[in-house]
Amino acid sequence: MEALIEKLKEQIIKQLNLEDITPADINEEDSLFGEGLGLDSIDALELIVLLEKEYGIRIENPKDGQKIFFSIKTMAEFIQEHQKK
Amino acid sequence: MMLAPTYIDGSGAVVPQPTVNQDKFLEEILEYNERFLQVVSPVYKDYIDVKLLRRMSKIVKMSIVSAQVAMQQAGVDQVDAIMTGTGMGCQIDTEKFLNAMIENGETLLTPTSFIQSTHNTMGGQIALMLGNKNHNLTYVHRTFSFESALLDAMMMIAEKEAQKVLVGGIDEITDESWLIKTQIDYYKKHACKNSAVYTDLQPGALSGEGSAFFVLSADRSEKTYAQLKGVSTLYKPRSNKELEDFIKRFLMTNELGLSDIDLVIMGNNGDPVFDRIYEDLATGLFKTIPTGRFKHLCGEYDTASSFALWIASGILRHQYVPSTISQHPFDRKTPKKILIYNHFRNINHSLILVTTPDAS
Amino acid sequence: MTEGVVVTGMGIVSCIGFNVDETLHSLMIGKTGIGKISILDSIHRDEFVLGEIKLTQKELMEKLGVDLNLPWTRTALLGVWAARQAYQSAGLSTNSGKRIGLVSASTVGGMDRSELYYKDFLTDAIRKNHIDTHHAGNSTEMIADDLNIHDYLTTISTACSSSLNSIMFGARLLRHNLLDAVIVGGTDALSRFTLNGFNTLMILDHEHCRPFDATRRGLNLGEGAGYLVLERTSDALAGKKQVIAQVAGYANANDAFHQTASSDNGEGPFLAMQRAVAKAGITAQDIDYINVHGTGTDNNDLTEGVAMKRLFGDQVPPFSSTKAFTGHTLGATGVIESIISILSMNNDKVFPNINFKEVIEEINLVPVSQLTDLHINHVLTNSFGFGGNDSSVVFSKVPSNISGL
């Protein structure tokens, strides 16, 4: 889980081109949207593609993203759960 | 017909020359020996929130900086309309999405570059940063793009629908778009010294990029340093005479004759075939008028005439003609009326007339 | 004080008709043009439905009888087709001494060919002819050359609101007496670029779109072109021209909220509608029908509804989205829906918002879902786009004594 979280942080920084942010700056429990990292609806769509590209998980309804992408931790849990299949 | 008086209160440019935060006005210029010229990038973080910066490609960033510089100079923090012109729009993002789509066989595509590929991205981003909810338009007709934006701004001011309008012209160059257009001889294939571009024999123009924005105003104020008198375009003239008639008619509409013009800034771009049109005018219709050229500074791009307007209004502001643009020593005391003439491969011709604020 | 501007000609091509009469017929009988993909070559062929014009590039060129040696894009061909109709129906001619201009709109320009030939541009001598058809102004110049127009031309691109803005700019050119007649509108062909682009935004419905319905899942893309001929009222009357409609008011506003999403309070759409109505010199209560943007996306329909309620209070006029007929034709949508609005007004009919079943709870607005008789004097049409670009236009009926119809 730890390794996955670290990997996710790096992937998100790269995918979203988060300049001036390092993995250490991101707390895995902090919210990614709004107050936290300040991501928005376009980023959510980018993250959906990241899940598909890196982890082979497809999300059909963008509305599901709200829960899955709440924080790095929720994202990692979602990935673990769906990769087991 | 003449439109209402339209004044220039501020201008900002990001081009392949140092123009941002400069005390001097084009006294020294950068020498290049490149395949194409690229803008001197300002420190974008000084102008744009890092959070927003991460999605912006070069064309958006240079638009925002030049728009901010123009607005600061004009001393305004809001405008009644935002008009942009861009010939090719967001090439970097268009290429990114197009290449990914072709190479990944329409799979695993991300939205950011698609969203940023639309031509109105610059106008939209400027509105977003200013929180500006007013009239907002983007013109995208090759070398008519900036001219259309200017005309629309002037009409809105004449109709009293706007007091202050932000108008800009922007285009960006990429390796890929440059390479593609060398295939049809639009751009030079090999590096060329910008200082020697007008005598370079390779086919095509020296390609470039840039952004220039202006704050136009309905009223003259202490910020005003130039007056935009008119703008006009001509599509595919069927003869040289039609082109000359177009120029004469434009001046007549503005109640001027050729002898009233102090300086003509022309759009020669180093293309040996199409520069002939400028040369014929310089030795013909414009024979008695001092001429200047500017594309050795910025290269050729669809909205390069916006940089010509930046130069022309700068000349009126500084009251001198830099030797870096004039073709001959400028011996007239102080220029008052400047004509800009530009054309794209004898298809799209345009004229812009700019004068001191009080010139009649 | 300001000189009036009227519509004296119309031309339209979309998946519901190849001219004005066919378009009207499809709208009257409730026949959609959206269906399975058979022209666009995409891996998403079986996943989505589109409002395609069912003619291949070759069939289009033959039908129009254009010079086959010229590098035609599909966008340009559709544009030529609709612009010719508009030009002819207004009885324009290039040797009349009139100054005629063309203001066209497009979002992706010649992308339909660029995306096919892009990788050949550096190697294939024939494909190179299409390098310069990529830019958005290319289709405008192809149309201008086809109709021999020289006096003025330009191209506008503000995403999905593009062609309403060409109507606005054209009207201004007439009011300032810079032209005597101007052909305004837009053209956009379907491309894999836009299909995939909208797919990444996850706002494409796999089924037929359901604008203003609670179960809506997104939009269907379409393609087409539409043009109006505009002239000053005084000139049209002096020339005893047929006068189809008055361009009464227009406005363009920016939502300045987010690059793709529209604001919760619908500020941009609200301002565009409010200012267009004011410019027409009428009040909101005078609007008899609204042809809404109504794309069928979650965000658009909700915001547009909120904005309508802000402007009209609890007296929102009858409204419908006709995008379930034509699909969302992007740069052409504003003018295509302008023509539909004018047909609606001149026939005193509201064309139905097909596929509507369930009201959106948050706004509680019910679109007209059956063909309905309604006396219409003033019609409002909306187009909203990325970048926050929102536009609205008001068309008004021509008094019967001068319509010449």
PDB file of C-alpha atoms in Angstrom, chain B residues 174-350:
ATOM      1  CA  THR B 174       6.349  24.569 -33.092  1.00  0.00           C
ATOM      2  CA  ASP B 175       9.019  22.336 -34.588  1.00  0.00           C
ATOM      3  CA  GLU B 176       6.360  20.222 -36.210  1.00  0.00           C
ATOM      4  CA  SER B 177       4.284  23.007 -37.757  1.00  0.00           C
ATOM      5  CA  TRP B 178       7.455  24.674 -38.994  1.00  0.00           C
ATOM      6  CA  LEU B 179       8.661  21.431 -40.587  1.00  0.00           C
ATOM      7  CA  ILE B 180       5.306  20.786 -42.244  1.00  0.00           C
ATOM      8  CA  LYS B 181       5.159  24.249 -43.760  1.00  0.00           C
ATOM      9  CA  THR B 182       8.706  24.004 -45.096  1.00  0.00           C
ATOM     10  CA  GLN B 183       7.310  21.244 -47.317  1.00  0.00           C
ATOM     11  CA  ILE B 184       5.245  23.752 -49.260  1.00  0.00           C
ATOM     12  CA  ASP B 185       7.884  26.474 -49.205  1.00  0.00           C
ATOM     13  CA  TYR B 186       5.980  28.685 -46.795  1.00  0.00           C
ATOM     14  CA  TYR B 187       8.963  28.690 -44.448  1.00  0.00           C
ATOM     15  CA  LYS B 188      12.707  28.489 -44.985  1.00  0.00           C
ATOM     16  CA  LYS B 189      14.172  24.993 -44.529  1.00  0.00           C
ATOM     17  CA  HIS B 190      17.582  26.009 -43.238  1.00  0.00           C
ATOM     18  CA  ALA B 191      18.793  28.369 -40.568  1.00  0.00           C
ATOM     19  CA  CYS B 192      19.073  31.959 -41.657  1.00  0.00           C
ATOM     20  CA  LYS B 193      20.500  35.033 -39.962  1.00  0.00           C
ATOM     21  CA  ASN B 194      17.597  37.268 -39.058  1.00  0.00           C
ATOM     22  CA  SER B 195      19.727  40.314 -39.847  1.00  0.00           C
ATOM     23  CA  ALA B 196      20.213  39.033 -43.391  1.00  0.00           C
ATOM     24  CA  VAL B 197      16.722  37.646 -43.944  1.00  0.00           C
ATOM     25  CA  TYR B 198      15.722  40.076 -46.680  1.00  0.00           C
ATOM     26  CA  THR B 199      18.531  38.933 -48.946  1.00  0.00           C
ATOM     27  CA  ASP B 200      18.302  35.225 -48.139  1.00  0.00           C
ATOM     28  CA  LEU B 201      17.639  33.250 -51.287  1.00  0.00           C
ATOM     29  CA  GLN B 202      15.957  30.168 -49.788  1.00  0.00           C
ATOM     30  CA  PRO B 203      12.288  29.926 -50.680  1.00  0.00           C
ATOM     31  CA  GLY B 204       9.755  30.887 -48.024  1.00  0.00           C
ATOM     32  CA  ALA B 205       9.736  33.201 -45.057  1.00  0.00           C
ATOM     33  CA  LEU B 206      11.738  33.115 -41.850  1.00  0.00           C
ATOM     34  CA  SER B 207       9.111  31.781 -39.483  1.00  0.00           C
ATOM     35  CA  GLY B 208       8.449  33.222 -36.048  1.00  0.00           C
ATOM     36  CA  GLU B 209       5.887  33.844 -33.348  1.00  0.00           C
ATOM     37  CA  GLY B 210       4.671  36.471 -30.956  1.00  0.00           C
ATOM     38  CA  SER B 211       1.906  38.193 -29.075  1.00  0.00           C
ATOM     39  CA  ALA B 212       0.924  41.852 -28.889  1.00  0.00           C
ATOM     40  CA  PHE B 213      -2.029  43.318 -27.006  1.00  0.00           C
ATOM     41  CA  PHE B 214      -3.474  46.823 -26.888  1.00  0.00           C
ATOM     42  CA  VAL B 215      -5.912  48.741 -24.772  1.00  0.00           C
ATOM     43  CA  LEU B 216      -8.068  50.813 -27.113  1.00  0.00           C
ATOM     44  CA  SER B 217     -10.122  53.625 -25.698  1.00  0.00           C
ATOM     45  CA  ALA B 218     -13.045  55.760 -26.849  1.00  0.00           C
ATOM     46  CA  ASP B 219     -11.721  58.796 -25.010  1.00  0.00           C
ATOM     47  CA  ARG B 220      -8.377  60.503 -25.037  1.00  0.00           C
ATOM     48  CA  SER B 221      -6.696  60.625 -21.643  1.00  0.00           C
ATOM     49  CA  GLU B 222      -3.261  61.340 -20.193  1.00  0.00           C
ATOM     50  CA  LYS B 223      -2.431  57.704 -20.947  1.00  0.00           C
ATOM     51  CA  THR B 224      -3.163  58.090 -24.637  1.00  0.00           C
ATOM     52  CA  TYR B 225      -0.174  58.098 -26.945  1.00  0.00           C
ATOM     53  CA  ALA B 226      -1.563  57.167 -30.322  1.00  0.00           C
ATOM     54  CA  GLN B 227      -4.733  57.127 -32.332  1.00  0.00           C
ATOM     55  CA  LEU B 228      -5.861  54.144 -34.348  1.00  0.00           C
ATOM     56  CA  LYS B 229      -7.348  55.731 -37.458  1.00  0.00           C
ATOM     57  CA  GLY B 230      -8.345  52.788 -39.534  1.00  0.00           C
ATOM     58  CA  VAL B 231      -7.878  49.209 -40.623  1.00  0.00           C
ATOM     59  CA  SER B 232      -8.770  47.554 -43.895  1.00  0.00           C
ATOM     60  CA  THR B 233      -8.241  44.252 -45.666  1.00  0.00           C
ATOM     61  CA  LEU B 234      -8.148  43.106 -49.274  1.00  0.00           C
ATOM     62  CA  TYR B 235      -8.618  39.523 -50.446  1.00  0.00           C
ATOM     63  CA  LYS B 236      -6.886  38.176 -53.560  1.00  0.00           C
ATOM     64  CA  PRO B 237      -6.431  41.338 -55.623  1.00  0.00           C
ATOM     65  CA  ARG B 238      -6.806  40.542 -59.307  1.00  0.00           C
ATOM     66  CA  SER B 239      -4.135  43.035 -60.378  1.00  0.00           C
ATOM     67  CA  ASN B 240      -1.415  45.328 -59.036  1.00  0.00           C
ATOM     68  CA  LYS B 241      -3.714  48.199 -59.816  1.00  0.00           C
ATOM     69  CA  GLU B 242      -6.368  46.776 -57.529  1.00  0.00           C
ATOM     70  CA  LEU B 243      -3.830  46.666 -54.700  1.00  0.00           C
ATOM     71  CA  GLU B 244      -2.691  50.240 -55.343  1.00  0.00           C
ATOM     72  CA  ASP B 245      -6.293  51.438 -55.578  1.00  0.00           C
ATOM     73  CA  PHE B 246      -6.999  49.715 -52.272  1.00  0.00           C
ATOM     74  CA  ILE B 247      -4.154  51.609 -50.600  1.00  0.00           C
ATOM     75  CA  LYS B 248      -5.160  54.954 -52.103  1.00  0.00           C
ATOM     76  CA  ARG B 249      -8.810  54.460 -51.257  1.00  0.00           C
ATOM     77  CA  PHE B 250      -7.947  53.568 -47.669  1.00  0.00           C
ATOM     78  CA  LEU B 251      -5.960  56.786 -47.247  1.00  0.00           C
ATOM     79  CA  MET B 252      -8.685  58.819 -48.948  1.00  0.00           C
ATOM     80  CA  THR B 253     -11.297  57.385 -46.602  1.00  0.00           C
ATOM     81  CA  ASN B 254      -9.139  58.667 -43.783  1.00  0.00           C
ATOM     82  CA  GLU B 255      -8.870  62.037 -45.542  1.00  0.00           C
ATOM     83  CA  LEU B 256      -5.179  61.624 -46.230  1.00  0.00           C
ATOM     84  CA  GLY B 257      -2.931  61.445 -49.243  1.00  0.00           C
ATOM     85  CA  LEU B 258       0.300  59.502 -49.677  1.00  0.00           C
ATOM     86  CA  SER B 259       2.348  62.641 -48.957  1.00  0.00           C
ATOM     87  CA  ASP B 260       0.803  62.870 -45.491  1.00  0.00           C
ATOM     88  CA  ILE B 261       2.341  59.565 -44.393  1.00  0.00           C
ATOM     89  CA  ASP B 262       5.626  59.857 -42.498  1.00  0.00           C
ATOM     90  CA  LEU B 263       6.533  56.205 -42.426  1.00  0.00           C
ATOM     91  CA  VAL B 264       5.315  52.953 -43.959  1.00  0.00           C
ATOM     92  CA  ILE B 265       6.096  49.792 -42.005  1.00  0.00           C
ATOM     93  CA  MET B 266       6.037  46.829 -44.370  1.00  0.00           C
ATOM     94  CA  GLY B 267       5.792  43.130 -43.774  1.00  0.00           C
ATOM     95  CA  ASN B 268       8.710  41.798 -45.864  1.00  0.00           C
ATOM     96  CA  ASN B 269       9.499  38.350 -44.518  1.00  0.00           C
ATOM     97  CA  GLY B 270      12.440  37.139 -46.574  1.00  0.00           C
ATOM     98  CA  ASP B 271      10.421  35.161 -49.099  1.00  0.00           C
ATOM     99  CA  PRO B 272      12.122  36.103 -52.374  1.00  0.00           C
ATOM    100  CA  VAL B 273       8.949  35.554 -54.414  1.00  0.00           C
ATOM    101  CA  PHE B 274       6.401  37.424 -52.345  1.00  0.00           C
ATOM    102  CA  ASP B 275       8.665  40.178 -51.006  1.00  0.00           C
ATOM    103  CA  ARG B 276       8.638  41.532 -54.543  1.00  0.00           C
ATOM    104  CA  ILE B 277       5.220  43.031 -53.859  1.00  0.00           C
ATOM    105  CA  TYR B 278       6.679  45.117 -51.021  1.00  0.00           C
ATOM    106  CA  GLU B 279       9.712  46.060 -53.082  1.00  0.00           C
ATOM    107  CA  ASP B 280       7.580  47.189 -56.003  1.00  0.00           C
ATOM    108  CA  LEU B 281       5.556  49.403 -53.686  1.00  0.00           C
ATOM    109  CA  ALA B 282       8.690  50.791 -52.015  1.00  0.00           C
ATOM    110  CA  THR B 283      10.049  51.889 -55.384  1.00  0.00           C
ATOM    111  CA  GLY B 284       6.627  52.759 -56.779  1.00  0.00           C
ATOM    112  CA  LEU B 285       3.646  54.033 -54.859  1.00  0.00           C
ATOM    113  CA  PHE B 286       5.652  54.618 -51.646  1.00  0.00           C
ATOM    114  CA  LYS B 287       8.717  56.021 -53.435  1.00  0.00           C
ATOM    115  CA  THR B 288       8.728  59.327 -51.586  1.00  0.00           C
ATOM    116  CA  ILE B 289       7.906  57.905 -48.174  1.00  0.00           C
ATOM    117  CA  PRO B 290      10.447  56.469 -45.688  1.00  0.00           C
ATOM    118  CA  THR B 291       9.864  52.779 -45.164  1.00  0.00           C
ATOM    119  CA  GLY B 292      10.677  50.330 -42.400  1.00  0.00           C
ATOM    120  CA  ARG B 293      10.582  46.560 -41.951  1.00  0.00           C
ATOM    121  CA  PHE B 294      10.082  44.496 -38.838  1.00  0.00           C
ATOM    122  CA  LYS B 295       9.898  40.757 -39.501  1.00  0.00           C
ATOM    123  CA  HIS B 296      13.667  40.315 -39.039  1.00  0.00           C
ATOM    124  CA  LEU B 297      12.791  41.008 -35.387  1.00  0.00           C
ATOM    125  CA  CYS B 298       9.943  38.522 -34.969  1.00  0.00           C
ATOM    126  CA  GLY B 299       9.795  36.271 -38.010  1.00  0.00           C
ATOM    127  CA  GLU B 300       6.664  35.629 -40.049  1.00  0.00           C
ATOM    128  CA  TYR B 301       3.432  34.607 -38.360  1.00  0.00           C
ATOM    129  CA  ASP B 302      -0.218  35.211 -39.128  1.00  0.00           C
ATOM    130  CA  THR B 303      -0.707  37.948 -36.552  1.00  0.00           C
ATOM    131  CA  ALA B 304       2.699  39.630 -36.980  1.00  0.00           C
ATOM    132  CA  SER B 305       0.894  42.858 -37.918  1.00  0.00           C
ATOM    133  CA  SER B 306       0.002  43.175 -34.227  1.00  0.00           C
ATOM    134  CA  PHE B 307       3.718  43.526 -33.484  1.00  0.00           C
ATOM    135  CA  ALA B 308       3.956  46.091 -36.299  1.00  0.00           C
ATOM    136  CA  LEU B 309       1.235  48.074 -34.523  1.00  0.00           C
ATOM    137  CA  TRP B 310       3.186  47.731 -31.267  1.00  0.00           C
ATOM    138  CA  ILE B 311       6.211  49.188 -33.053  1.00  0.00           C
ATOM    139  CA  ALA B 312       4.233  51.952 -34.766  1.00  0.00           C
ATOM    140  CA  SER B 313       2.512  53.071 -31.589  1.00  0.00           C
ATOM    141  CA  GLY B 314       5.873  52.833 -29.791  1.00  0.00           C
ATOM    142  CA  ILE B 315       7.412  55.168 -32.368  1.00  0.00           C
ATOM    143  CA  LEU B 316       4.655  57.699 -31.725  1.00  0.00           C
ATOM    144  CA  ARG B 317       5.101  57.323 -27.969  1.00  0.00           C
ATOM    145  CA  HIS B 318       8.900  57.626 -27.990  1.00  0.00           C
ATOM    146  CA  GLN B 319       8.894  60.136 -30.812  1.00  0.00           C
ATOM    147  CA  TYR B 320      11.667  58.427 -32.676  1.00  0.00           C
ATOM    148  CA  VAL B 321      12.150  55.762 -35.307  1.00  0.00           C
ATOM    149  CA  PRO B 322      14.647  53.096 -34.204  1.00  0.00           C
ATOM    150  CA  SER B 323      17.370  52.474 -36.755  1.00  0.00           C
ATOM    151  CA  THR B 324      16.729  48.754 -36.266  1.00  0.00           C
ATOM    152  CA  ILE B 325      13.518  48.988 -38.265  1.00  0.00           C
ATOM    153  CA  SER B 326      14.015  51.871 -40.712  1.00  0.00           C
ATOM    154  CA  GLN B 327      15.341  51.040 -44.122  1.00  0.00           C
ATOM    155  CA  HIS B 328      16.926  54.435 -44.587  1.00  0.00           C
ATOM    156  CA  PRO B 329      18.091  57.017 -42.057  1.00  0.00           C
ATOM    157  CA  PHE B 330      14.914  58.664 -40.829  1.00  0.00           C
ATOM    158  CA  ASP B 331      15.401  62.376 -41.467  1.00  0.00           C
ATOM    159  CA  ARG B 332      11.902  63.700 -40.844  1.00  0.00           C
ATOM    160  CA  LYS B 333      11.664  65.354 -37.439  1.00  0.00           C
ATOM    161  CA  THR B 334       8.938  63.512 -35.612  1.00  0.00           C
ATOM    162  CA  PRO B 335       6.701  60.960 -37.239  1.00  0.00           C
ATOM    163  CA  LYS B 336       3.002  61.681 -36.853  1.00  0.00           C
ATOM    164  CA  LYS B 337       1.303  59.311 -39.257  1.00  0.00           C
ATOM    165  CA  ILE B 338       2.366  55.722 -39.782  1.00  0.00           C
ATOM    166  CA  LEU B 339       0.910  53.224 -42.244  1.00  0.00           C
ATOM    167  CA  ILE B 340       1.362  49.474 -41.767  1.00  0.00           C
ATOM    168  CA  TYR B 341       1.079  47.313 -44.865  1.00  0.00           C
ATOM    169  CA  ASN B 342       1.225  43.534 -44.674  1.00  0.00           C
ATOM    170  CA  HIS B 343       0.320  40.673 -46.987  1.00  0.00           C
ATOM    171  CA  PHE B 344       0.334  36.896 -46.978  1.00  0.00           C
ATOM    172  CA  ARG B 345       1.451  35.393 -50.271  1.00  0.00           C
ATOM    173  CA  ASN B 346      -0.571  37.921 -52.256  1.00  0.00           C
ATOM    174  CA  ILE B 347      -3.787  36.447 -50.818  1.00  0.00           C
ATOM    175  CA  ASN B 348      -4.542  38.459 -47.693  1.00  0.00           C
ATOM    176  CA  HIS B 349      -3.492  42.117 -47.741  1.00  0.00           C
ATOM    177  CA  SER B 350      -4.042  44.541 -44.898  1.00  0.00           C
TER     178      SER B 350
END
